[in-house]
mmCIF file of C-alpha atoms in Angstrom:
data_model
loop_
_atom_site.group_PDB
_atom_site.id
_atom_site.type_symbol
_atom_site.label_atom_id
_atom_site.label_comp_id
_atom_site.label_asym_id
_atom_site.label_seq_id
_atom_site.Cartn_x
_atom_site.Cartn_y
_atom_site.Cartn_z
ATOM 1 C CA MET S 1 -177.908 118.325 -42.148
ATOM 2 C CA SER S 2 -178.532 119.408 -45.661
ATOM 3 C CA THR S 3 -177.848 116.676 -48.158
ATOM 4 C CA THR S 4 -177.745 118.849 -51.237
ATOM 5 C CA GLN S 5 -174.377 119.724 -52.690
ATOM 6 C CA TRP S 6 -175.167 123.420 -52.920
ATOM 7 C CA GLU S 7 -175.860 125.493 -49.850
ATOM 8 C CA SER S 8 -179.520 125.724 -48.925
ATOM 9 C CA ALA S 9 -179.652 129.109 -47.324
ATOM 10 C CA LEU S 10 -182.167 131.894 -47.486
ATOM 11 C CA THR S 11 -181.251 134.038 -50.478
ATOM 12 C CA LEU S 12 -183.683 136.851 -49.690
ATOM 13 C CA PRO S 13 -182.932 138.177 -46.210
ATOM 14 C CA VAL S 14 -185.797 138.889 -43.824
ATOM 15 C CA THR S 15 -186.625 142.579 -43.734
ATOM 16 C CA GLU S 16 -189.182 144.460 -41.683
ATOM 17 C CA ALA S 17 -190.138 146.422 -44.783
ATOM 18 C CA ARG S 18 -191.334 143.529 -46.951
ATOM 19 C CA ASP S 19 -191.917 140.507 -44.740
ATOM 20 C CA HIS S 20 -194.829 139.368 -42.627
ATOM 21 C CA ILE S 21 -193.287 139.004 -39.201
ATOM 22 C CA LEU S 22 -194.481 137.994 -35.749
ATOM 23 C CA GLY S 23 -192.023 138.575 -32.947
ATOM 24 C CA PRO S 24 -189.378 141.183 -32.228
ATOM 25 C CA ALA S 25 -186.394 141.913 -34.481
ATOM 26 C CA GLU S 26 -184.088 141.198 -31.516
ATOM 27 C CA ALA S 27 -185.626 137.752 -30.925
ATOM 28 C CA ALA S 28 -183.212 134.937 -30.084
ATOM 29 C CA VAL S 29 -184.035 132.992 -33.242
ATOM 30 C CA THR S 30 -185.809 133.587 -36.569
ATOM 31 C CA LEU S 31 -187.956 130.903 -38.201
ATOM 32 C CA VAL S 32 -189.053 131.417 -41.801
ATOM 33 C CA GLU S 33 -191.756 129.268 -43.374
ATOM 34 C CA TYR S 34 -192.438 128.947 -47.088
ATOM 35 C CA GLY S 35 -196.012 127.706 -47.203
ATOM 36 C CA ASP S 36 -199.055 127.027 -49.365
ATOM 37 C CA TYR S 37 -202.525 127.651 -47.900
ATOM 38 C CA GLU S 38 -204.033 124.600 -49.583
ATOM 39 C CA CYS S 39 -201.208 122.193 -48.739
ATOM 40 C CA PRO S 40 -202.251 119.638 -46.097
ATOM 41 C CA TYR S 41 -198.708 119.361 -44.703
ATOM 42 C CA CYS S 42 -198.688 123.117 -44.117
ATOM 43 C CA GLY S 43 -202.081 122.716 -42.467
ATOM 44 C CA ALA S 44 -200.573 120.093 -40.177
ATOM 45 C CA ALA S 45 -197.639 122.394 -39.373
ATOM 46 C CA TYR S 46 -199.913 125.348 -38.573
ATOM 47 C CA PRO S 47 -200.922 124.340 -34.988
ATOM 48 C CA ILE S 48 -197.334 123.224 -34.321
ATOM 49 C CA ILE S 49 -196.026 126.680 -35.196
ATOM 50 C CA LYS S 50 -198.716 128.203 -32.971
ATOM 51 C CA GLU S 51 -197.527 126.045 -30.095
ATOM 52 C CA VAL S 52 -193.880 126.905 -30.739
ATOM 53 C CA GLN S 53 -194.817 130.596 -30.699
ATOM 54 C CA ALA S 54 -196.755 130.163 -27.454
ATOM 55 C CA ARG S 55 -193.825 128.466 -25.779
ATOM 56 C CA MET S 56 -191.013 130.667 -27.036
ATOM 57 C CA ARG S 57 -192.906 133.954 -26.917
ATOM 58 C CA ASP S 58 -190.648 136.947 -27.632
ATOM 59 C CA ARG S 59 -187.626 134.725 -28.117
ATOM 60 C CA LEU S 60 -188.995 133.703 -31.523
ATOM 61 C CA ARG S 61 -189.417 135.760 -34.674
ATOM 62 C CA PHE S 62 -191.668 133.957 -37.184
ATOM 63 C CA VAL S 63 -191.848 134.924 -40.849
ATOM 64 C CA PHE S 64 -194.263 133.559 -43.451
ATOM 65 C CA ARG S 65 -193.640 133.641 -47.201
ATOM 66 C CA ASN S 66 -195.866 132.349 -49.993
ATOM 67 C CA PHE S 67 -195.069 129.217 -51.939
ATOM 68 C CA PRO S 68 -198.296 128.241 -53.719
ATOM 69 C CA ILE S 69 -197.950 125.125 -55.891
ATOM 70 C CA THR S 70 -200.947 125.743 -58.115
ATOM 71 C CA THR S 71 -200.303 122.609 -60.164
ATOM 72 C CA SER S 72 -201.428 120.587 -57.154
ATOM 73 C CA HIS S 73 -203.503 123.191 -55.351
ATOM 74 C CA PRO S 74 -205.809 125.210 -57.595
ATOM 75 C CA HIS S 75 -206.928 127.628 -54.838
ATOM 76 C CA ALA S 76 -203.507 128.268 -53.334
ATOM 77 C CA GLU S 77 -202.541 131.262 -55.467
ATOM 78 C CA GLN S 78 -205.765 133.175 -54.893
ATOM 79 C CA ALA S 79 -205.593 132.388 -51.175
ATOM 80 C CA ALA S 80 -202.035 133.755 -51.059
ATOM 81 C CA GLU S 81 -203.165 136.909 -52.861
ATOM 82 C CA ALA S 82 -206.077 137.239 -50.406
ATOM 83 C CA ALA S 83 -203.630 137.168 -47.499
ATOM 84 C CA GLU S 84 -201.535 139.846 -49.217
ATOM 85 C CA ALA S 85 -204.657 141.942 -49.815
ATOM 86 C CA ALA S 86 -205.483 141.593 -46.118
ATOM 87 C CA ALA S 87 -201.908 142.653 -45.322
ATOM 88 C CA ILE S 88 -202.472 145.949 -47.133
ATOM 89 C CA GLN S 89 -205.271 146.561 -44.661
ATOM 90 C CA GLY S 90 -203.180 145.464 -41.678
ATOM 91 C CA ARG S 91 -204.814 142.056 -41.229
ATOM 92 C CA PHE S 92 -202.283 139.630 -42.676
ATOM 93 C CA TRP S 93 -201.972 137.264 -39.731
ATOM 94 C CA GLN S 94 -205.699 137.186 -39.068
ATOM 95 C CA MET S 95 -206.301 136.159 -42.681
ATOM 96 C CA HIS S 96 -203.366 133.725 -42.596
ATOM 97 C CA ASP S 97 -204.944 131.987 -39.592
ATOM 98 C CA LEU S 98 -208.428 131.882 -41.120
ATOM 99 C CA LEU S 99 -207.052 130.342 -44.305
ATOM 100 C CA TYR S 100 -205.207 127.596 -42.447
ATOM 101 C CA GLU S 101 -208.200 126.937 -40.232
ATOM 102 C CA ASN S 102 -210.419 126.569 -43.315
ATOM 103 C CA GLN S 103 -208.126 124.869 -45.802
ATOM 104 C CA LYS S 104 -210.925 123.034 -47.539
ATOM 105 C CA ARG S 105 -212.903 126.217 -48.131
ATOM 106 C CA LEU S 106 -210.721 128.457 -50.257
ATOM 107 C CA ARG S 107 -213.000 129.296 -53.180
ATOM 108 C CA ASP S 108 -213.261 132.962 -54.161
ATOM 109 C CA GLU S 109 -216.544 133.390 -52.253
ATOM 110 C CA ASP S 110 -214.941 131.849 -49.165
ATOM 111 C CA LEU S 111 -212.012 134.261 -49.352
ATOM 112 C CA ARG S 112 -214.439 137.165 -49.630
ATOM 113 C CA ALA S 113 -216.390 135.906 -46.605
ATOM 114 C CA TYR S 114 -213.166 135.812 -44.548
ATOM 115 C CA ALA S 115 -212.344 139.346 -45.665
ATOM 116 C CA ASP S 116 -215.812 140.417 -44.559
ATOM 117 C CA GLU S 117 -215.414 138.593 -41.239
ATOM 118 C CA LEU S 118 -212.167 140.486 -40.618
ATOM 119 C CA GLY S 119 -213.840 143.784 -41.367
ATOM 120 C CA LEU S 120 -211.774 144.502 -44.444
ATOM 121 C CA GLU S 121 -212.848 147.160 -46.881
ATOM 122 C CA LEU S 122 -214.354 144.859 -49.494
ATOM 123 C CA ASP S 123 -214.335 147.087 -52.572
ATOM 124 C CA SER S 124 -210.564 147.309 -52.627
ATOM 125 C CA PHE S 125 -210.176 143.663 -51.557
ATOM 126 C CA ASP S 126 -212.351 142.531 -54.484
ATOM 127 C CA LYS S 127 -210.576 144.799 -56.919
ATOM 128 C CA GLU S 128 -207.086 143.696 -55.842
ATOM 129 C CA LEU S 129 -208.016 140.022 -56.150
ATOM 130 C CA ALA S 130 -209.752 140.442 -59.493
ATOM 131 C CA GLU S 131 -206.816 142.372 -60.931
ATOM 132 C CA HIS S 132 -204.198 140.134 -59.280
ATOM 133 C CA VAL S 133 -202.495 143.176 -57.815
ATOM 134 C CA HIS S 134 -200.550 140.982 -55.407
ATOM 135 C CA ALA S 135 -199.537 138.266 -57.880
ATOM 136 C CA ALA S 136 -196.099 139.806 -58.385
ATOM 137 C CA ARG S 137 -195.438 139.794 -54.645
ATOM 138 C CA VAL S 138 -196.531 136.178 -54.335
ATOM 139 C CA ARG S 139 -194.307 135.205 -57.269
ATOM 140 C CA GLU S 140 -191.383 137.086 -55.725
ATOM 141 C CA ASP S 141 -191.842 135.073 -52.543
ATOM 142 C CA PHE S 142 -192.103 131.885 -54.604
ATOM 143 C CA MET S 143 -188.960 132.518 -56.625
ATOM 144 C CA SER S 144 -187.009 133.562 -53.537
ATOM 145 C CA GLY S 145 -187.993 130.172 -52.133
ATOM 146 C CA VAL S 146 -186.931 128.310 -55.266
ATOM 147 C CA ARG S 147 -183.555 130.066 -55.198
ATOM 148 C CA SER S 148 -183.184 129.183 -51.521
ATOM 149 C CA GLY S 149 -183.751 125.482 -52.138
ATOM 150 C CA VAL S 150 -187.422 125.171 -51.226
ATOM 151 C CA ASN S 151 -188.427 121.792 -52.664
ATOM 152 C CA GLY S 152 -191.927 121.369 -51.303
ATOM 153 C CA THR S 153 -194.132 122.839 -48.633
ATOM 154 C CA PRO S 154 -193.735 123.599 -45.878
ATOM 155 C CA THR S 155 -190.021 124.367 -45.997
ATOM 156 C CA PHE S 156 -188.520 126.043 -42.943
ATOM 157 C CA TYR S 157 -185.356 128.086 -42.405
ATOM 158 C CA VAL S 158 -183.852 128.484 -38.952
ATOM 159 C CA GLU S 159 -181.576 131.527 -38.787
ATOM 160 C CA GLY S 160 -181.455 131.478 -42.588
ATOM 161 C CA VAL S 161 -180.427 127.837 -43.001
ATOM 162 C CA ARG S 162 -182.828 125.279 -44.448
ATOM 163 C CA TYR S 163 -184.229 122.994 -41.793
ATOM 164 C CA ASP S 164 -184.523 119.464 -43.181
ATOM 165 C CA ASP S 165 -185.427 117.649 -39.985
ATOM 166 C CA SER S 166 -188.928 116.687 -38.832
ATOM 167 C CA TYR S 167 -191.187 119.577 -37.853
ATOM 168 C CA ASP S 168 -192.966 117.775 -35.066
ATOM 169 C CA LEU S 169 -193.195 120.004 -32.000
ATOM 170 C CA GLU S 170 -190.395 118.507 -29.908
ATOM 171 C CA THR S 171 -187.866 118.272 -32.713
ATOM 172 C CA LEU S 172 -188.546 121.745 -34.058
ATOM 173 C CA LEU S 173 -188.497 123.324 -30.605
ATOM 174 C CA ALA S 174 -185.224 121.619 -29.775
ATOM 175 C CA ALA S 175 -183.662 122.823 -33.018
ATOM 176 C CA LEU S 176 -184.830 126.386 -32.400
ATOM 177 C CA GLU S 177 -183.536 126.339 -28.831
ATOM 178 C CA ARG S 178 -180.219 124.952 -30.002
ATOM 179 C CA THR S 179 -179.820 127.756 -32.489
ATOM 180 C CA ALA S 180 -181.174 130.519 -30.252
ATOM 181 C CA ARG S 181 -178.658 133.225 -29.464
ATOM 182 C CA MET V 1 -188.623 105.231 -49.765
ATOM 183 C CA THR V 2 -185.415 103.627 -48.617
ATOM 184 C CA ASN V 3 -182.784 104.522 -46.069
ATOM 185 C CA THR V 4 -180.042 102.697 -47.870
ATOM 186 C CA THR V 5 -179.952 105.058 -50.835
ATOM 187 C CA LEU V 6 -176.840 106.896 -49.698
ATOM 188 C CA ASP V 7 -174.867 103.667 -49.808
ATOM 189 C CA HIS V 8 -174.956 103.319 -53.536
ATOM 190 C CA ARG V 9 -175.562 106.664 -55.104
ATOM 191 C CA ALA V 10 -174.173 106.630 -58.582
ATOM 192 C CA THR V 11 -171.928 109.219 -60.192
ATOM 193 C CA PRO V 12 -173.621 111.027 -63.072
ATOM 194 C CA LEU V 13 -171.987 111.902 -66.380
ATOM 195 C CA ALA V 14 -169.644 114.812 -65.789
ATOM 196 C CA PRO V 15 -169.979 118.292 -67.284
ATOM 197 C CA GLY V 16 -168.313 118.399 -70.693
ATOM 198 C CA THR V 17 -169.526 114.909 -71.677
ATOM 199 C CA ASP V 18 -171.538 114.465 -74.875
ATOM 200 C CA ALA V 19 -175.103 113.787 -73.758
ATOM 201 C CA PRO V 20 -176.025 110.309 -75.055
ATOM 202 C CA ASP V 21 -178.686 110.594 -77.733
ATOM 203 C CA PHE V 22 -181.924 108.651 -77.300
ATOM 204 C CA GLU V 23 -185.338 108.163 -78.770
ATOM 205 C CA LEU V 24 -188.152 107.416 -76.330
ATOM 206 C CA PRO V 25 -191.958 107.371 -76.478
ATOM 207 C CA SER V 26 -193.681 110.395 -74.969
ATOM 208 C CA THR V 27 -197.206 109.246 -75.867
ATOM 209 C CA PRO V 28 -198.599 106.007 -77.335
ATOM 210 C CA ASP V 29 -197.957 107.315 -80.857
ATOM 211 C CA GLN V 30 -195.127 109.814 -80.509
ATOM 212 C CA THR V 31 -191.442 109.554 -79.779
ATOM 213 C CA VAL V 32 -188.937 112.210 -78.762
ATOM 214 C CA SER V 33 -185.249 112.251 -79.644
ATOM 215 C CA LEU V 34 -182.675 114.335 -77.856
ATOM 216 C CA HIS V 35 -181.021 115.474 -81.105
ATOM 217 C CA GLU V 36 -184.280 117.151 -82.189
ATOM 218 C CA PHE V 37 -183.550 119.826 -79.627
ATOM 219 C CA ARG V 38 -180.081 120.865 -80.783
ATOM 220 C CA GLY V 39 -180.011 124.624 -80.597
ATOM 221 C CA GLN V 40 -181.783 124.875 -77.270
ATOM 222 C CA PRO V 41 -180.926 123.796 -73.728
ATOM 223 C CA VAL V 42 -182.595 120.653 -72.416
ATOM 224 C CA ILE V 43 -183.305 119.725 -68.798
ATOM 225 C CA LEU V 44 -183.574 115.985 -68.162
ATOM 226 C CA ALA V 45 -185.237 115.050 -64.878
ATOM 227 C CA PHE V 46 -184.833 111.335 -64.192
ATOM 228 C CA TYR V 47 -187.118 110.153 -61.402
ATOM 229 C CA PRO V 48 -187.776 106.700 -59.955
ATOM 230 C CA GLU V 49 -191.485 106.199 -60.557
ATOM 231 C CA ASP V 50 -194.744 107.941 -61.381
ATOM 232 C CA TRP V 51 -197.085 108.418 -58.384
ATOM 233 C CA SER V 52 -194.554 108.148 -55.562
ATOM 234 C CA PRO V 53 -194.967 111.130 -53.227
ATOM 235 C CA VAL V 54 -191.605 112.823 -53.689
ATOM 236 C CA CYS V 55 -191.741 112.492 -57.484
ATOM 237 C CA SER V 56 -195.117 114.117 -57.574
ATOM 238 C CA ASP V 57 -194.073 117.129 -55.509
ATOM 239 C CA GLN V 58 -190.934 117.487 -57.590
ATOM 240 C CA MET V 59 -192.781 117.389 -60.906
ATOM 241 C CA ALA V 60 -195.451 119.800 -59.612
ATOM 242 C CA LEU V 61 -192.696 122.237 -58.683
ATOM 243 C CA TYR V 62 -191.149 121.945 -62.153
ATOM 244 C CA GLN V 63 -194.535 122.495 -63.787
ATOM 245 C CA GLU V 64 -194.764 125.691 -61.738
ATOM 246 C CA LEU V 65 -191.340 126.741 -63.032
ATOM 247 C CA LEU V 66 -191.901 126.142 -66.749
ATOM 248 C CA PRO V 67 -192.077 129.917 -67.408
ATOM 249 C CA GLU V 68 -188.680 130.323 -65.712
ATOM 250 C CA PHE V 69 -187.157 127.536 -67.828
ATOM 251 C CA GLN V 70 -188.671 129.106 -70.932
ATOM 252 C CA LYS V 71 -186.775 132.325 -70.198
ATOM 253 C CA PHE V 72 -183.688 130.300 -71.093
ATOM 254 C CA ASN V 73 -185.487 128.725 -74.084
ATOM 255 C CA ALA V 74 -184.931 125.462 -72.216
ATOM 256 C CA LEU V 75 -187.070 122.365 -72.654
ATOM 257 C CA LEU V 76 -187.846 120.192 -69.631
ATOM 258 C CA MET V 77 -188.411 116.448 -69.970
ATOM 259 C CA GLY V 78 -189.134 113.953 -67.214
ATOM 260 C CA ILE V 79 -187.898 110.374 -67.649
ATOM 261 C CA SER V 80 -188.767 107.232 -65.723
ATOM 262 C CA VAL V 81 -189.071 103.523 -66.460
ATOM 263 C CA ASP V 82 -192.878 103.709 -66.385
ATOM 264 C CA GLY V 83 -194.806 103.021 -69.582
ATOM 265 C CA VAL V 84 -196.553 105.654 -71.702
ATOM 266 C CA TRP V 85 -200.080 104.923 -70.447
ATOM 267 C CA CYS V 86 -198.901 105.244 -66.867
ATOM 268 C CA HIS V 87 -197.214 108.551 -67.752
ATOM 269 C CA LEU V 88 -200.382 109.795 -69.452
ATOM 270 C CA ALA V 89 -202.534 109.029 -66.421
ATOM 271 C CA PHE V 90 -199.963 110.576 -64.092
ATOM 272 C CA ALA V 91 -199.605 113.747 -66.172
ATOM 273 C CA LYS V 92 -203.352 114.144 -66.421
ATOM 274 C CA ASP V 93 -203.927 113.583 -62.715
ATOM 275 C CA ARG V 94 -201.162 116.001 -61.690
ATOM 276 C CA ASN V 95 -201.695 118.664 -64.370
ATOM 277 C CA LEU V 96 -198.238 118.246 -65.826
ATOM 278 C CA HIS V 97 -197.734 119.891 -69.209
ATOM 279 C CA PHE V 98 -194.244 118.828 -70.175
ATOM 280 C CA PRO V 99 -193.134 115.555 -71.814
ATOM 281 C CA LEU V 100 -192.726 112.473 -69.637
ATOM 282 C CA LEU V 101 -190.610 109.937 -71.494
ATOM 283 C CA ALA V 102 -190.998 106.190 -71.082
ATOM 284 C CA ASP V 103 -187.615 104.498 -70.578
ATOM 285 C CA PHE V 104 -189.568 101.262 -70.623
ATOM 286 C CA GLU V 105 -188.194 99.010 -73.356
ATOM 287 C CA PRO V 106 -185.418 98.061 -73.195
ATOM 288 C CA LYS V 107 -186.039 98.926 -69.598
ATOM 289 C CA GLY V 108 -183.872 101.697 -68.222
ATOM 290 C CA GLU V 109 -181.606 101.819 -71.265
ATOM 291 C CA VAL V 110 -181.406 105.610 -71.277
ATOM 292 C CA ALA V 111 -180.970 105.738 -67.504
ATOM 293 C CA ARG V 112 -178.054 103.338 -67.905
ATOM 294 C CA ALA V 113 -176.513 105.515 -70.623
ATOM 295 C CA TYR V 114 -176.695 108.459 -68.219
ATOM 296 C CA HIS V 115 -175.277 106.366 -65.317
ATOM 297 C CA VAL V 116 -178.408 106.723 -63.213
ATOM 298 C CA TYR V 117 -180.003 103.256 -63.379
ATOM 299 C CA ARG V 118 -180.681 101.470 -60.092
ATOM 300 C CA ALA V 119 -180.442 97.815 -61.029
ATOM 301 C CA LYS V 120 -181.556 96.495 -57.659
ATOM 302 C CA GLU V 121 -184.820 98.440 -57.663
ATOM 303 C CA GLY V 122 -185.328 98.433 -61.429
ATOM 304 C CA THR V 123 -185.818 102.207 -61.433
ATOM 305 C CA SER V 124 -183.623 105.220 -61.972
ATOM 306 C CA GLU V 125 -181.950 107.585 -59.587
ATOM 307 C CA ARG V 126 -183.510 110.968 -58.942
ATOM 308 C CA ALA V 127 -181.097 112.779 -61.231
ATOM 309 C CA LEU V 128 -180.956 116.089 -63.035
ATOM 310 C CA TYR V 129 -179.087 117.019 -66.197
ATOM 311 C CA VAL V 130 -178.751 120.391 -67.887
ATOM 312 C CA ILE V 131 -177.635 119.903 -71.503
ATOM 313 C CA ASP V 132 -176.579 122.850 -73.625
ATOM 314 C CA ALA V 133 -177.640 123.799 -77.148
ATOM 315 C CA ASN V 134 -174.752 121.737 -78.568
ATOM 316 C CA GLY V 135 -175.769 118.550 -76.780
ATOM 317 C CA ILE V 136 -173.073 118.757 -74.099
ATOM 318 C CA VAL V 137 -173.782 117.980 -70.432
ATOM 319 C CA ARG V 138 -173.196 121.200 -68.519
ATOM 320 C CA TRP V 139 -174.551 120.283 -65.083
ATOM 321 C CA SER V 140 -175.571 117.013 -63.467
ATOM 322 C CA TYR V 141 -176.728 116.009 -60.042
ATOM 323 C CA ILE V 142 -178.000 112.894 -58.298
ATOM 324 C CA SER V 143 -180.223 113.461 -55.303
ATOM 325 C CA PRO V 144 -180.904 110.947 -52.547
ATOM 326 C CA VAL V 145 -183.911 109.070 -53.953
ATOM 327 C CA GLY V 146 -186.217 110.150 -51.123
ATOM 328 C CA LEU V 147 -185.254 113.815 -51.301
ATOM 329 C CA ASN V 148 -186.750 116.287 -53.726
ATOM 330 C CA PRO V 149 -183.781 118.189 -55.199
ATOM 331 C CA GLY V 150 -185.802 121.326 -55.861
ATOM 332 C CA ALA V 151 -184.934 123.576 -58.769
ATOM 333 C CA ASP V 152 -182.254 126.018 -57.683
ATOM 334 C CA GLY V 153 -179.531 123.785 -59.133
ATOM 335 C CA ILE V 154 -181.281 123.656 -62.511
ATOM 336 C CA LEU V 155 -181.681 127.435 -62.598
ATOM 337 C CA ARG V 156 -178.022 127.936 -61.728
ATOM 338 C CA GLY V 157 -177.060 125.434 -64.396
ATOM 339 C CA LEU V 158 -179.107 127.324 -66.973
ATOM 340 C CA GLU V 159 -177.644 130.678 -65.903
ATOM 341 C CA ASN V 160 -174.149 129.303 -66.211
ATOM 342 C CA LEU V 161 -174.795 128.289 -69.829
ATOM 343 C CA GLY V 162 -174.483 131.922 -70.774
ATOM 344 C CA LYS V 163 -171.075 132.194 -69.101
ATOM 345 C CA GLY V 164 -167.702 130.667 -69.723
ATOM 346 C CA ASP V 165 -166.653 128.238 -72.362
ATOM 347 C CA GLY V 166 -167.943 128.916 -75.794
ATOM 348 C CA SER V 167 -171.623 127.910 -75.830
#
């Protein structure tokens, strides 16, 4: 039910090589979220997505991409880079969850404490954040979102098509089930 | 916002139209005229009001994309019927670093010239214009007032400036 005059479809396809993915490639339906770790609406969506995952199990493939709006959220970029740094060490989703569960504590020292809590190797984590090694990746996510019609966060895509309806649990679940192969 | 917006969405000026010139205040002691920017593309983002939630998200997104617009040497300007002091407070609060023009007196005159004034509400449509270096409208779009139009249309409009008919 897109109301824009151009198509709002995912311009950067989901790939196992670059994306952060939970759920099998052969899942019945793929849900992509463009999100910002400091955005309260994304924080509100976080437990809903968890519940959707719990209910749909292997029938759902969930993908998260970064869309930090630093103009409104001064810690969002560094938080996104922290999640990417954790990803290098195989802990993306653990960091993702910690960030959304601690949205009001995203200062640099907080990010470092989460990295420590997850048992990450801190020397490389610190270095990657200080040198913004992952900034290009975050920006690539961001621009892929812009080109796909992301207009705020969170923005969801169901099977590659922008989902403009409410993301309350019942509505989102129903939409996913409707689209599921 | 309102559910009745789809009933009376206006039609914007079509591509190929001369963009109406204007002079509007951008700060209490400065004005901006469209013709000053001949030679570079201009993006006009009409929005209903400072502070309303959708406007704020939309302007924050555009602030984030200023480097992308600059790749096209394009200048972004926001326009609403709010006054300059309201714009200043809004820009400061939201960290916006591009001009917000006050279409305040005569109220909505520029919005009217661009066919995006909403007389009933006394505000403008949420409308986007991409104007080329020669002052010609090359892309225009009116979004439902409650829906943030994003930026992909603007970027496509800017990319298309380099193609086709003689700009």
